[in-house]
mmCIF file with all atom_site columns, C-alpha atoms and ligand atoms in Angstrom:
data_model
loop_
_atom_site.group_PDB
_atom_site.id
_atom_site.type_symbol
_atom_site.label_atom_id
_atom_site.label_alt_id
_atom_site.label_comp_id
_atom_site.label_asym_id
_atom_site.label_entity_id
_atom_site.label_seq_id
_atom_site.pdbx_PDB_ins_code
_atom_site.Cartn_x
_atom_site.Cartn_y
_atom_site.Cartn_z
_atom_site.occupancy
_atom_site.B_iso_or_equiv
_atom_site.pdbx_formal_charge
_atom_site.auth_seq_id
_atom_site.auth_comp_id
_atom_site.auth_asym_id
_atom_site.auth_atom_id
_atom_site.pdbx_PDB_model_num
ATOM   1   C CA . MET A 1 1   ? -2.272  15.070  0.097   1.00 0.00 ? 1   MET A CA 1
ATOM   2   C CA . TRP A 1 2   ? -4.822  15.857  -2.650  1.00 0.00 ? 2   TRP A CA 1
ATOM   3   C CA . LEU A 1 3   ? -1.944  16.214  -5.103  1.00 0.00 ? 3   LEU A CA 1
ATOM   4   C CA . SER A 1 4   ? -0.835  12.703  -4.251  1.00 0.00 ? 4   SER A CA 1
ATOM   5   C CA . VAL A 1 5   ? -4.382  11.507  -4.791  1.00 0.00 ? 5   VAL A CA 1
ATOM   6   C CA . LEU A 1 6   ? -4.389  13.054  -8.261  1.00 0.00 ? 6   LEU A CA 1
ATOM   7   C CA . LEU A 1 7   ? -1.017  11.493  -9.029  1.00 0.00 ? 7   LEU A CA 1
ATOM   8   C CA . VAL A 1 8   ? -2.343  8.145   -7.942  1.00 0.00 ? 8   VAL A CA 1
ATOM   9   C CA . VAL A 1 9   ? -5.464  8.434   -10.086 1.00 0.00 ? 9   VAL A CA 1
ATOM   10  C CA . CYS A 1 10  ? -3.272  9.289   -13.078 1.00 0.00 ? 10  CYS A CA 1
ATOM   11  C CA . ALA A 1 11  ? -0.871  6.450   -12.365 1.00 0.00 ? 11  ALA A CA 1
ATOM   12  C CA . ILE A 1 12  ? -3.501  3.721   -12.105 1.00 0.00 ? 12  ILE A CA 1
ATOM   13  C CA . PRO A 1 13  ? -3.301  1.445   -15.147 1.00 0.00 ? 13  PRO A CA 1
ATOM   14  C CA . TRP A 1 14  ? -5.946  2.051   -17.805 1.00 0.00 ? 14  TRP A CA 1
ATOM   15  C CA . GLY A 1 15  ? -4.853  -0.494  -20.360 1.00 0.00 ? 15  GLY A CA 1
ATOM   16  C CA . GLU A 1 16  ? -2.774  -0.922  -23.427 1.00 0.00 ? 16  GLU A CA 1
ATOM   17  C CA . SER A 1 17  ? 0.912   -0.076  -22.796 1.00 0.00 ? 17  SER A CA 1
ATOM   18  C CA . GLN A 1 18  ? 3.782   -2.324  -21.698 1.00 0.00 ? 18  GLN A CA 1
ATOM   19  C CA . ASN A 1 19  ? 4.560   -3.176  -18.105 1.00 0.00 ? 19  ASN A CA 1
ATOM   20  C CA . CYS A 1 20  ? 8.006   -2.948  -16.487 1.00 0.00 ? 20  CYS A CA 1
ATOM   21  C CA . ARG A 1 21  ? 8.895   -6.469  -17.654 1.00 0.00 ? 21  ARG A CA 1
ATOM   22  C CA . GLY A 1 22  ? 8.323   -5.448  -21.266 1.00 0.00 ? 22  GLY A CA 1
ATOM   23  C CA . GLU A 1 23  ? 5.152   -7.522  -21.493 1.00 0.00 ? 23  GLU A CA 1
ATOM   24  C CA . LYS A 1 24  ? 1.556   -6.667  -22.271 1.00 0.00 ? 24  LYS A CA 1
ATOM   25  C CA . PRO A 1 25  ? -0.075  -6.010  -18.882 1.00 0.00 ? 25  PRO A CA 1
ATOM   26  C CA . ARG A 1 26  ? -2.167  -8.922  -17.650 1.00 0.00 ? 26  ARG A CA 1
ATOM   27  C CA . LEU A 1 27  ? -5.006  -7.158  -15.896 1.00 0.00 ? 27  LEU A CA 1
ATOM   28  C CA . ARG A 1 28  ? -7.276  -9.014  -13.525 1.00 0.00 ? 28  ARG A CA 1
ATOM   29  C CA . ASP A 1 29  ? -10.899 -7.817  -13.548 1.00 0.00 ? 29  ASP A CA 1
ATOM   30  C CA . CYS A 1 30  ? -10.402 -6.225  -10.149 1.00 0.00 ? 30  CYS A CA 1
ATOM   31  C CA . ASP A 1 31  ? -7.323  -4.268  -11.301 1.00 0.00 ? 31  ASP A CA 1
ATOM   32  C CA . ARG A 1 32  ? -9.701  -1.950  -13.117 1.00 0.00 ? 32  ARG A CA 1
ATOM   33  C CA . LEU A 1 33  ? -11.184 0.928   -11.146 1.00 0.00 ? 33  LEU A CA 1
ATOM   34  C CA . CYS A 1 34  ? -14.687 0.373   -12.488 1.00 0.00 ? 34  CYS A CA 1
ATOM   35  C CA . ASP A 1 35  ? -16.624 -2.890  -12.430 1.00 0.00 ? 35  ASP A CA 1
ATOM   36  C CA . LYS A 1 36  ? -18.989 -4.013  -15.188 1.00 0.00 ? 36  LYS A CA 1
ATOM   37  C CA . GLN A 1 37  ? -21.906 -2.216  -13.490 1.00 0.00 ? 37  GLN A CA 1
ATOM   38  C CA . GLY A 1 38  ? -19.947 1.032   -13.725 1.00 0.00 ? 38  GLY A CA 1
ATOM   39  C CA . ASN A 1 39  ? -19.199 1.383   -10.004 1.00 0.00 ? 39  ASN A CA 1
ATOM   40  C CA . CYS A 1 40  ? -15.751 2.936   -9.671  1.00 0.00 ? 40  CYS A CA 1
ATOM   41  C CA . LYS A 1 41  ? -13.680 2.645   -6.546  1.00 0.00 ? 41  LYS A CA 1
ATOM   42  C CA . ILE A 1 42  ? -10.022 3.105   -5.620  1.00 0.00 ? 42  ILE A CA 1
ATOM   43  C CA . LYS A 1 43  ? -8.905  0.440   -3.184  1.00 0.00 ? 43  LYS A CA 1
ATOM   44  C CA . ALA A 1 44  ? -5.953  1.471   -1.053  1.00 0.00 ? 44  ALA A CA 1
ATOM   45  C CA . ALA A 1 45  ? -3.812  -0.701  1.201   1.00 0.00 ? 45  ALA A CA 1
ATOM   46  C CA . LEU A 1 46  ? -2.426  0.874   4.351   1.00 0.00 ? 46  LEU A CA 1
ATOM   47  C CA . LEU A 1 47  ? 0.868   -0.968  4.913   1.00 0.00 ? 47  LEU A CA 1
ATOM   48  C CA . LEU A 1 48  ? 2.100   -0.036  8.390   1.00 0.00 ? 48  LEU A CA 1
ATOM   49  C CA . PRO A 1 49  ? 3.073   -1.725  11.656  1.00 0.00 ? 49  PRO A CA 1
ATOM   50  C CA . LYS A 1 50  ? 0.429   -2.254  14.360  1.00 0.00 ? 50  LYS A CA 1
ATOM   51  C CA . ASN A 1 51  ? 3.175   -1.880  16.974  1.00 0.00 ? 51  ASN A CA 1
ATOM   52  C CA . ILE A 1 52  ? 2.721   1.603   18.459  1.00 0.00 ? 52  ILE A CA 1
ATOM   53  C CA . THR A 1 53  ? 6.439   2.089   19.183  1.00 0.00 ? 53  THR A CA 1
ATOM   54  C CA . PHE A 1 54  ? 6.672   3.155   15.511  1.00 0.00 ? 54  PHE A CA 1
ATOM   55  C CA . GLY A 1 55  ? 5.570   6.737   14.858  1.00 0.00 ? 55  GLY A CA 1
ATOM   56  C CA . ALA A 1 56  ? 3.815   5.853   11.616  1.00 0.00 ? 56  ALA A CA 1
ATOM   57  C CA . CYS A 1 57  ? 1.757   2.924   12.942  1.00 0.00 ? 57  CYS A CA 1
ATOM   58  C CA . ILE A 1 58  ? -1.750  1.902   11.885  1.00 0.00 ? 58  ILE A CA 1
ATOM   59  C CA . GLY A 1 59  ? -3.304  3.258   15.087  1.00 0.00 ? 59  GLY A CA 1
ATOM   60  C CA . ALA A 1 60  ? -1.827  6.715   14.475  1.00 0.00 ? 60  ALA A CA 1
ATOM   61  C CA . VAL A 1 61  ? -2.225  7.000   10.714  1.00 0.00 ? 61  VAL A CA 1
ATOM   62  C CA . GLU A 1 62  ? -5.640  5.449   10.092  1.00 0.00 ? 62  GLU A CA 1
ATOM   63  C CA . PRO A 1 63  ? -7.569  8.102   12.111  1.00 0.00 ? 63  PRO A CA 1
ATOM   64  C CA . VAL A 1 64  ? -5.671  10.824  10.235  1.00 0.00 ? 64  VAL A CA 1
ATOM   65  C CA . LEU A 1 65  ? -6.644  9.217   6.937   1.00 0.00 ? 65  LEU A CA 1
ATOM   66  C CA . GLU A 1 66  ? -10.271 9.116   8.109   1.00 0.00 ? 66  GLU A CA 1
ATOM   67  C CA . LEU A 1 67  ? -10.135 12.823  9.002   1.00 0.00 ? 67  LEU A CA 1
ATOM   68  C CA . ALA A 1 68  ? -8.415  13.682  5.720   1.00 0.00 ? 68  ALA A CA 1
ATOM   69  C CA . MET A 1 69  ? -11.112 11.892  3.743   1.00 0.00 ? 69  MET A CA 1
ATOM   70  C CA . GLN A 1 70  ? -13.765 14.113  5.364   1.00 0.00 ? 70  GLN A CA 1
ATOM   71  C CA . HIS A 1 71  ? -11.926 17.282  4.317   1.00 0.00 ? 71  HIS A CA 1
ATOM   72  C CA . PRO A 1 72  ? -13.533 19.133  1.377   1.00 0.00 ? 72  PRO A CA 1
ATOM   73  C CA . ALA A 1 73  ? -10.139 19.664  -0.317  1.00 0.00 ? 73  ALA A CA 1
ATOM   74  C CA . VAL A 1 74  ? -9.560  15.913  -0.405  1.00 0.00 ? 74  VAL A CA 1
ATOM   75  C CA . GLN A 1 75  ? -13.142 15.114  -1.370  1.00 0.00 ? 75  GLN A CA 1
ATOM   76  C CA . ASP A 1 76  ? -12.945 17.621  -4.224  1.00 0.00 ? 76  ASP A CA 1
ATOM   77  C CA . ALA A 1 77  ? -9.731  15.990  -5.446  1.00 0.00 ? 77  ALA A CA 1
ATOM   78  C CA . PHE A 1 78  ? -11.647 12.815  -6.331  1.00 0.00 ? 78  PHE A CA 1
ATOM   79  C CA . PRO A 1 79  ? -14.013 12.840  -9.306  1.00 0.00 ? 79  PRO A CA 1
ATOM   80  C CA . SER A 1 80  ? -17.546 12.408  -7.919  1.00 0.00 ? 80  SER A CA 1
ATOM   81  C CA . TRP A 1 81  ? -17.955 9.018   -9.619  1.00 0.00 ? 81  TRP A CA 1
ATOM   82  C CA . VAL A 1 82  ? -14.914 7.499   -7.897  1.00 0.00 ? 82  VAL A CA 1
ATOM   83  C CA . GLY A 1 83  ? -15.187 6.036   -4.410  1.00 0.00 ? 83  GLY A CA 1
ATOM   84  C CA . PHE A 1 84  ? -12.267 5.399   -2.088  1.00 0.00 ? 84  PHE A CA 1
ATOM   85  C CA . GLU A 1 85  ? -11.785 2.707   0.518   1.00 0.00 ? 85  GLU A CA 1
ATOM   86  C CA . TRP A 1 86  ? -8.806  1.224   2.304   1.00 0.00 ? 86  TRP A CA 1
ATOM   87  C CA . GLN A 1 87  ? -7.792  -1.879  4.168   1.00 0.00 ? 87  GLN A CA 1
ATOM   88  C CA . THR A 1 88  ? -5.001  -2.113  6.747   1.00 0.00 ? 88  THR A CA 1
ATOM   89  C CA . TYR A 1 89  ? -2.143  -4.657  6.666   1.00 0.00 ? 89  TYR A CA 1
ATOM   90  C CA . ASP A 1 90  ? 0.227   -5.171  9.590   1.00 0.00 ? 90  ASP A CA 1
ATOM   91  C CA . VAL A 1 91  ? 3.874   -4.776  8.566   1.00 0.00 ? 91  VAL A CA 1
ATOM   92  C CA . THR A 1 92  ? 5.033   -6.521  11.734  1.00 0.00 ? 92  THR A CA 1
ATOM   93  C CA . ASP A 1 93  ? 7.592   -4.321  13.514  1.00 0.00 ? 93  ASP A CA 1
ATOM   94  C CA . CYS A 1 94  ? 8.552   -2.676  10.192  1.00 0.00 ? 94  CYS A CA 1
ATOM   95  C CA . ASP A 1 95  ? 10.252  -5.917  9.139   1.00 0.00 ? 95  ASP A CA 1
ATOM   96  C CA . ALA A 1 96  ? 11.133  -6.041  5.431   1.00 0.00 ? 96  ALA A CA 1
ATOM   97  C CA . ALA A 1 97  ? 9.928   -9.626  4.922   1.00 0.00 ? 97  ALA A CA 1
ATOM   98  C CA . TYR A 1 98  ? 6.564   -8.894  6.544   1.00 0.00 ? 98  TYR A CA 1
ATOM   99  C CA . ALA A 1 99  ? 6.337   -5.764  4.405   1.00 0.00 ? 99  ALA A CA 1
ATOM   100 C CA . VAL A 1 100 ? 6.672   -7.835  1.228   1.00 0.00 ? 100 VAL A CA 1
ATOM   101 C CA . ILE A 1 101 ? 4.176   -10.479 2.271   1.00 0.00 ? 101 ILE A CA 1
ATOM   102 C CA . SER A 1 102 ? 1.716   -7.760  3.363   1.00 0.00 ? 102 SER A CA 1
ATOM   103 C CA . ALA A 1 103 ? 2.108   -6.116  -0.026  1.00 0.00 ? 103 ALA A CA 1
ATOM   104 C CA . ILE A 1 104 ? 1.433   -9.466  -1.723  1.00 0.00 ? 104 ILE A CA 1
ATOM   105 C CA . ASP A 1 105 ? -1.672  -9.930  0.458   1.00 0.00 ? 105 ASP A CA 1
ATOM   106 C CA . ALA A 1 106 ? -2.798  -6.441  -0.517  1.00 0.00 ? 106 ALA A CA 1
ATOM   107 C CA . TYR A 1 107 ? -2.174  -7.229  -4.205  1.00 0.00 ? 107 TYR A CA 1
ATOM   108 C CA . ASN A 1 108 ? -4.230  -10.409 -3.905  1.00 0.00 ? 108 ASN A CA 1
ATOM   109 C CA . ASP A 1 109 ? -6.990  -8.304  -2.327  1.00 0.00 ? 109 ASP A CA 1
ATOM   110 C CA . CYS A 1 110 ? -6.813  -6.105  -5.446  1.00 0.00 ? 110 CYS A CA 1
ATOM   111 C CA . ALA A 1 111 ? -5.331  -2.946  -3.961  1.00 0.00 ? 111 ALA A CA 1
ATOM   112 C CA . HIS A 1 112 ? -4.844  -0.179  -6.551  1.00 0.00 ? 112 HIS A CA 1
ATOM   113 C CA . VAL A 1 113 ? -2.464  1.867   -4.424  1.00 0.00 ? 113 VAL A CA 1
ATOM   114 C CA . PHE A 1 114 ? -0.202  1.257   -1.437  1.00 0.00 ? 114 PHE A CA 1
ATOM   115 C CA . LEU A 1 115 ? -0.067  3.830   1.362   1.00 0.00 ? 115 LEU A CA 1
ATOM   116 C CA . GLY A 1 116 ? 3.182   3.044   3.192   1.00 0.00 ? 116 GLY A CA 1
ATOM   117 C CA . PRO A 1 117 ? 5.369   1.452   4.384   1.00 0.00 ? 117 PRO A CA 1
ATOM   118 C CA . ALA A 1 118 ? 7.210   4.371   5.983   1.00 0.00 ? 118 ALA A CA 1
ATOM   119 C CA . CYS A 1 119 ? 10.258  2.664   7.567   1.00 0.00 ? 119 CYS A CA 1
ATOM   120 C CA . ASP A 1 120 ? 13.221  2.602   5.192   1.00 0.00 ? 120 ASP A CA 1
ATOM   121 C CA . PHE A 1 121 ? 13.925  -1.143  4.965   1.00 0.00 ? 121 PHE A CA 1
ATOM   122 C CA . ALA A 1 122 ? 10.266  -2.122  4.696   1.00 0.00 ? 122 ALA A CA 1
ATOM   123 C CA . LEU A 1 123 ? 9.666   0.652   2.182   1.00 0.00 ? 123 LEU A CA 1
ATOM   124 C CA . ALA A 1 124 ? 12.682  -0.334  0.074   1.00 0.00 ? 124 ALA A CA 1
ATOM   125 C CA . SER A 1 125 ? 11.536  -3.936  -0.371  1.00 0.00 ? 125 SER A CA 1
ATOM   126 C CA . VAL A 1 126 ? 7.960   -3.039  -1.302  1.00 0.00 ? 126 VAL A CA 1
ATOM   127 C CA . ALA A 1 127 ? 8.933   -0.082  -3.494  1.00 0.00 ? 127 ALA A CA 1
ATOM   128 C CA . ARG A 1 128 ? 11.326  -2.322  -5.482  1.00 0.00 ? 128 ARG A CA 1
ATOM   129 C CA . ILE A 1 129 ? 8.580   -4.730  -6.509  1.00 0.00 ? 129 ILE A CA 1
ATOM   130 C CA . SER A 1 130 ? 5.541   -2.437  -6.753  1.00 0.00 ? 130 SER A CA 1
ATOM   131 C CA . LYS A 1 131 ? 6.467   -1.549  -10.341 1.00 0.00 ? 131 LYS A CA 1
ATOM   132 C CA . PHE A 1 132 ? 5.949   -5.192  -11.311 1.00 0.00 ? 132 PHE A CA 1
ATOM   133 C CA . LEU A 1 133 ? 2.566   -5.630  -9.620  1.00 0.00 ? 133 LEU A CA 1
ATOM   134 C CA . GLY A 1 134 ? -0.849  -5.045  -11.174 1.00 0.00 ? 134 GLY A CA 1
ATOM   135 C CA . GLY A 1 135 ? -1.179  -3.900  -14.779 1.00 0.00 ? 135 GLY A CA 1
ATOM   136 C CA . THR A 1 136 ? 1.656   -1.420  -15.109 1.00 0.00 ? 136 THR A CA 1
ATOM   137 C CA . GLY A 1 137 ? 2.708   -1.194  -11.467 1.00 0.00 ? 137 GLY A CA 1
ATOM   138 C CA . ILE A 1 138 ? 1.003   -0.241  -8.219  1.00 0.00 ? 138 ILE A CA 1
ATOM   139 C CA . PRO A 1 139 ? 1.751   3.320   -7.046  1.00 0.00 ? 139 PRO A CA 1
ATOM   140 C CA . LEU A 1 140 ? 3.187   3.553   -3.550  1.00 0.00 ? 140 LEU A CA 1
ATOM   141 C CA . VAL A 1 141 ? 2.609   6.792   -1.619  1.00 0.00 ? 141 VAL A CA 1
ATOM   142 C CA . THR A 1 142 ? 4.642   7.327   1.534   1.00 0.00 ? 142 THR A CA 1
ATOM   143 C CA . THR A 1 143 ? 5.614   10.038  3.981   1.00 0.00 ? 143 THR A CA 1
ATOM   144 C CA . GLY A 1 144 ? 8.905   8.167   4.591   1.00 0.00 ? 144 GLY A CA 1
ATOM   145 C CA . GLY A 1 145 ? 11.875  7.519   2.312   1.00 0.00 ? 145 GLY A CA 1
ATOM   146 C CA . PHE A 1 146 ? 14.428  10.142  3.310   1.00 0.00 ? 146 PHE A CA 1
ATOM   147 C CA . SER A 1 147 ? 17.642  8.230   2.648   1.00 0.00 ? 147 SER A CA 1
ATOM   148 C CA . PHE A 1 148 ? 19.667  8.822   -0.513  1.00 0.00 ? 148 PHE A CA 1
ATOM   149 C CA . ASP A 1 149 ? 18.304  6.224   -2.924  1.00 0.00 ? 149 ASP A CA 1
ATOM   150 C CA . PHE A 1 150 ? 14.649  7.127   -2.356  1.00 0.00 ? 150 PHE A CA 1
ATOM   151 C CA . VAL A 1 151 ? 15.325  10.676  -3.553  1.00 0.00 ? 151 VAL A CA 1
ATOM   152 C CA . LYS A 1 152 ? 16.771  9.584   -6.914  1.00 0.00 ? 152 LYS A CA 1
ATOM   153 C CA . THR A 1 153 ? 14.873  10.018  -10.180 1.00 0.00 ? 153 THR A CA 1
ATOM   154 C CA . LYS A 1 154 ? 11.815  7.790   -10.610 1.00 0.00 ? 154 LYS A CA 1
ATOM   155 C CA . GLN A 1 155 ? 10.722  8.302   -14.184 1.00 0.00 ? 155 GLN A CA 1
ATOM   156 C CA . THR A 1 156 ? 11.252  5.020   -16.003 1.00 0.00 ? 156 THR A CA 1
ATOM   157 C CA . CYS A 1 157 ? 11.041  1.326   -15.217 1.00 0.00 ? 157 CYS A CA 1
ATOM   158 C CA . LYS A 1 158 ? 14.845  1.252   -14.948 1.00 0.00 ? 158 LYS A CA 1
ATOM   159 C CA . ASP A 1 159 ? 14.671  3.490   -11.887 1.00 0.00 ? 159 ASP A CA 1
ATOM   160 C CA . GLU A 1 160 ? 14.792  1.355   -8.757  1.00 0.00 ? 160 GLU A CA 1
ATOM   161 C CA . TYR A 1 161 ? 11.802  2.960   -7.027  1.00 0.00 ? 161 TYR A CA 1
ATOM   162 C CA . TYR A 1 162 ? 9.812   3.791   -10.149 1.00 0.00 ? 162 TYR A CA 1
ATOM   163 C CA . MET A 1 163 ? 6.316   3.666   -8.610  1.00 0.00 ? 163 MET A CA 1
ATOM   164 C CA . LEU A 1 164 ? 7.257   5.450   -5.379  1.00 0.00 ? 164 LEU A CA 1
ATOM   165 C CA . VAL A 1 165 ? 5.695   8.833   -4.582  1.00 0.00 ? 165 VAL A CA 1
ATOM   166 C CA . ARG A 1 166 ? 7.267   10.589  -1.589  1.00 0.00 ? 166 ARG A CA 1
ATOM   167 C CA . THR A 1 167 ? 4.908   13.192  -0.160  1.00 0.00 ? 167 THR A CA 1
ATOM   168 C CA . GLY A 1 168 ? 7.656   15.102  1.649   1.00 0.00 ? 168 GLY A CA 1
ATOM   169 C CA . PRO A 1 169 ? 9.925   17.540  -0.191  1.00 0.00 ? 169 PRO A CA 1
ATOM   170 C CA . LEU A 1 170 ? 13.097  16.643  1.754   1.00 0.00 ? 170 LEU A CA 1
ATOM   171 C CA . GLY A 1 171 ? 15.692  13.902  1.947   1.00 0.00 ? 171 GLY A CA 1
ATOM   172 C CA . PHE A 1 172 ? 18.609  13.452  4.364   1.00 0.00 ? 172 PHE A CA 1
ATOM   173 C CA . LYS A 1 173 ? 21.048  14.674  1.699   1.00 0.00 ? 173 LYS A CA 1
ATOM   174 C CA . ASP A 1 174 ? 19.159  17.978  1.240   1.00 0.00 ? 174 ASP A CA 1
ATOM   175 C CA . LEU A 1 175 ? 18.948  18.399  5.005   1.00 0.00 ? 175 LEU A CA 1
ATOM   176 C CA . ALA A 1 176 ? 22.706  17.822  5.289   1.00 0.00 ? 176 ALA A CA 1
ATOM   177 C CA . TYR A 1 177 ? 23.504  20.371  2.550   1.00 0.00 ? 177 TYR A CA 1
ATOM   178 C CA . PHE A 1 178 ? 21.093  22.820  4.202   1.00 0.00 ? 178 PHE A CA 1
ATOM   179 C CA . ILE A 1 179 ? 22.901  22.506  7.546   1.00 0.00 ? 179 ILE A CA 1
ATOM   180 C CA . ILE A 1 180 ? 26.324  22.816  5.843   1.00 0.00 ? 180 ILE A CA 1
ATOM   181 C CA . ASP A 1 181 ? 25.194  26.033  4.120   1.00 0.00 ? 181 ASP A CA 1
ATOM   182 C CA . LEU A 1 182 ? 23.849  27.317  7.425   1.00 0.00 ? 182 LEU A CA 1
ATOM   183 C CA . MET A 1 183 ? 27.206  26.651  9.121   1.00 0.00 ? 183 MET A CA 1
ATOM   184 C CA . LYS A 1 184 ? 29.070  28.421  6.313   1.00 0.00 ? 184 LYS A CA 1
ATOM   185 C CA . GLN A 1 185 ? 27.005  31.577  6.926   1.00 0.00 ? 185 GLN A CA 1
HETATM 186 C C1 . NAG B 2 .   ? 7.320   -3.309  19.217  1.00 0.00 ? 201 NAG B C1 1
HETATM 187 O O1 . NAG B 2 .   ? 8.527   -2.954  18.624  1.00 0.00 ? 201 NAG B O1 1
HETATM 188 C C2 . NAG B 2 .   ? 9.610   -2.830  19.519  1.00 0.00 ? 201 NAG B C2 1
HETATM 189 C C3 . NAG B 2 .   ? 10.794  -2.251  18.749  1.00 0.00 ? 201 NAG B C3 1
HETATM 190 O O2 . NAG B 2 .   ? 11.038  -2.948  17.551  1.00 0.00 ? 201 NAG B O2 1
HETATM 191 C C4 . NAG B 2 .   ? 9.891   -4.200  20.138  1.00 0.00 ? 201 NAG B C4 1
HETATM 192 O O3 . NAG B 2 .   ? 10.960  -4.092  21.058  1.00 0.00 ? 201 NAG B O3 1
HETATM 193 C C5 . NAG B 2 .   ? 8.635   -4.698  20.839  1.00 0.00 ? 201 NAG B C5 1
HETATM 194 O O4 . NAG B 2 .   ? 8.837   -6.013  21.309  1.00 0.00 ? 201 NAG B O4 1
HETATM 195 C C6 . NAG B 2 .   ? 7.441   -4.664  19.899  1.00 0.00 ? 201 NAG B C6 1
HETATM 196 N N1 . NAG B 2 .   ? 6.235   -4.954  20.637  1.00 0.00 ? 201 NAG B N1 1
HETATM 197 C C7 . NAG B 2 .   ? 5.390   -5.908  20.294  1.00 0.00 ? 201 NAG B C7 1
HETATM 198 C C8 . NAG B 2 .   ? 4.165   -6.038  21.138  1.00 0.00 ? 201 NAG B C8 1
HETATM 199 O O5 . NAG B 2 .   ? 5.581   -6.623  19.332  1.00 0.00 ? 201 NAG B O5 1
#
């Protein structure tokens, strides 16, 4: 988790370069981490369904995030001058269209990082556009994204899910190869 936090801090736009549309980034005041008074805060958007039939729903994940934020390892991962807060957005029943509109709401509320979605279809639609949002893209951290395309390289703007950070090491393809190797033995 703390590694993801570091990645996110590094990925947040600081200025000058080009964005994924080849333009100079148009930063709103609130896209910057620090305001004019020098108060610095990362604003995260938790994009998950409220519906508890989904494993990764707001009711299950938000308390875990609260606990994680109290852990010294996580607290030490943030520089002392940077605060962290989050807001939740309901991705109604993991629906892709609701996922996009929730992400747009979160962008309008000046989120610096998206946590979720976790369901594949919702994740795919948000992860495809997050590279175009904000200054040079809004990082998206998720525990989901196991199917093939999410595992592909994400190093340049040309990569479909450029701003996506998967926290898990595995994808379905790796799992399949693992089981095949196991059977062979
Ligand atoms: C929650 O999601 C399930 C599965 O998609 C659906 O059948 C159910 O109607 C939903 N419940 C509510 C309260 O929206």
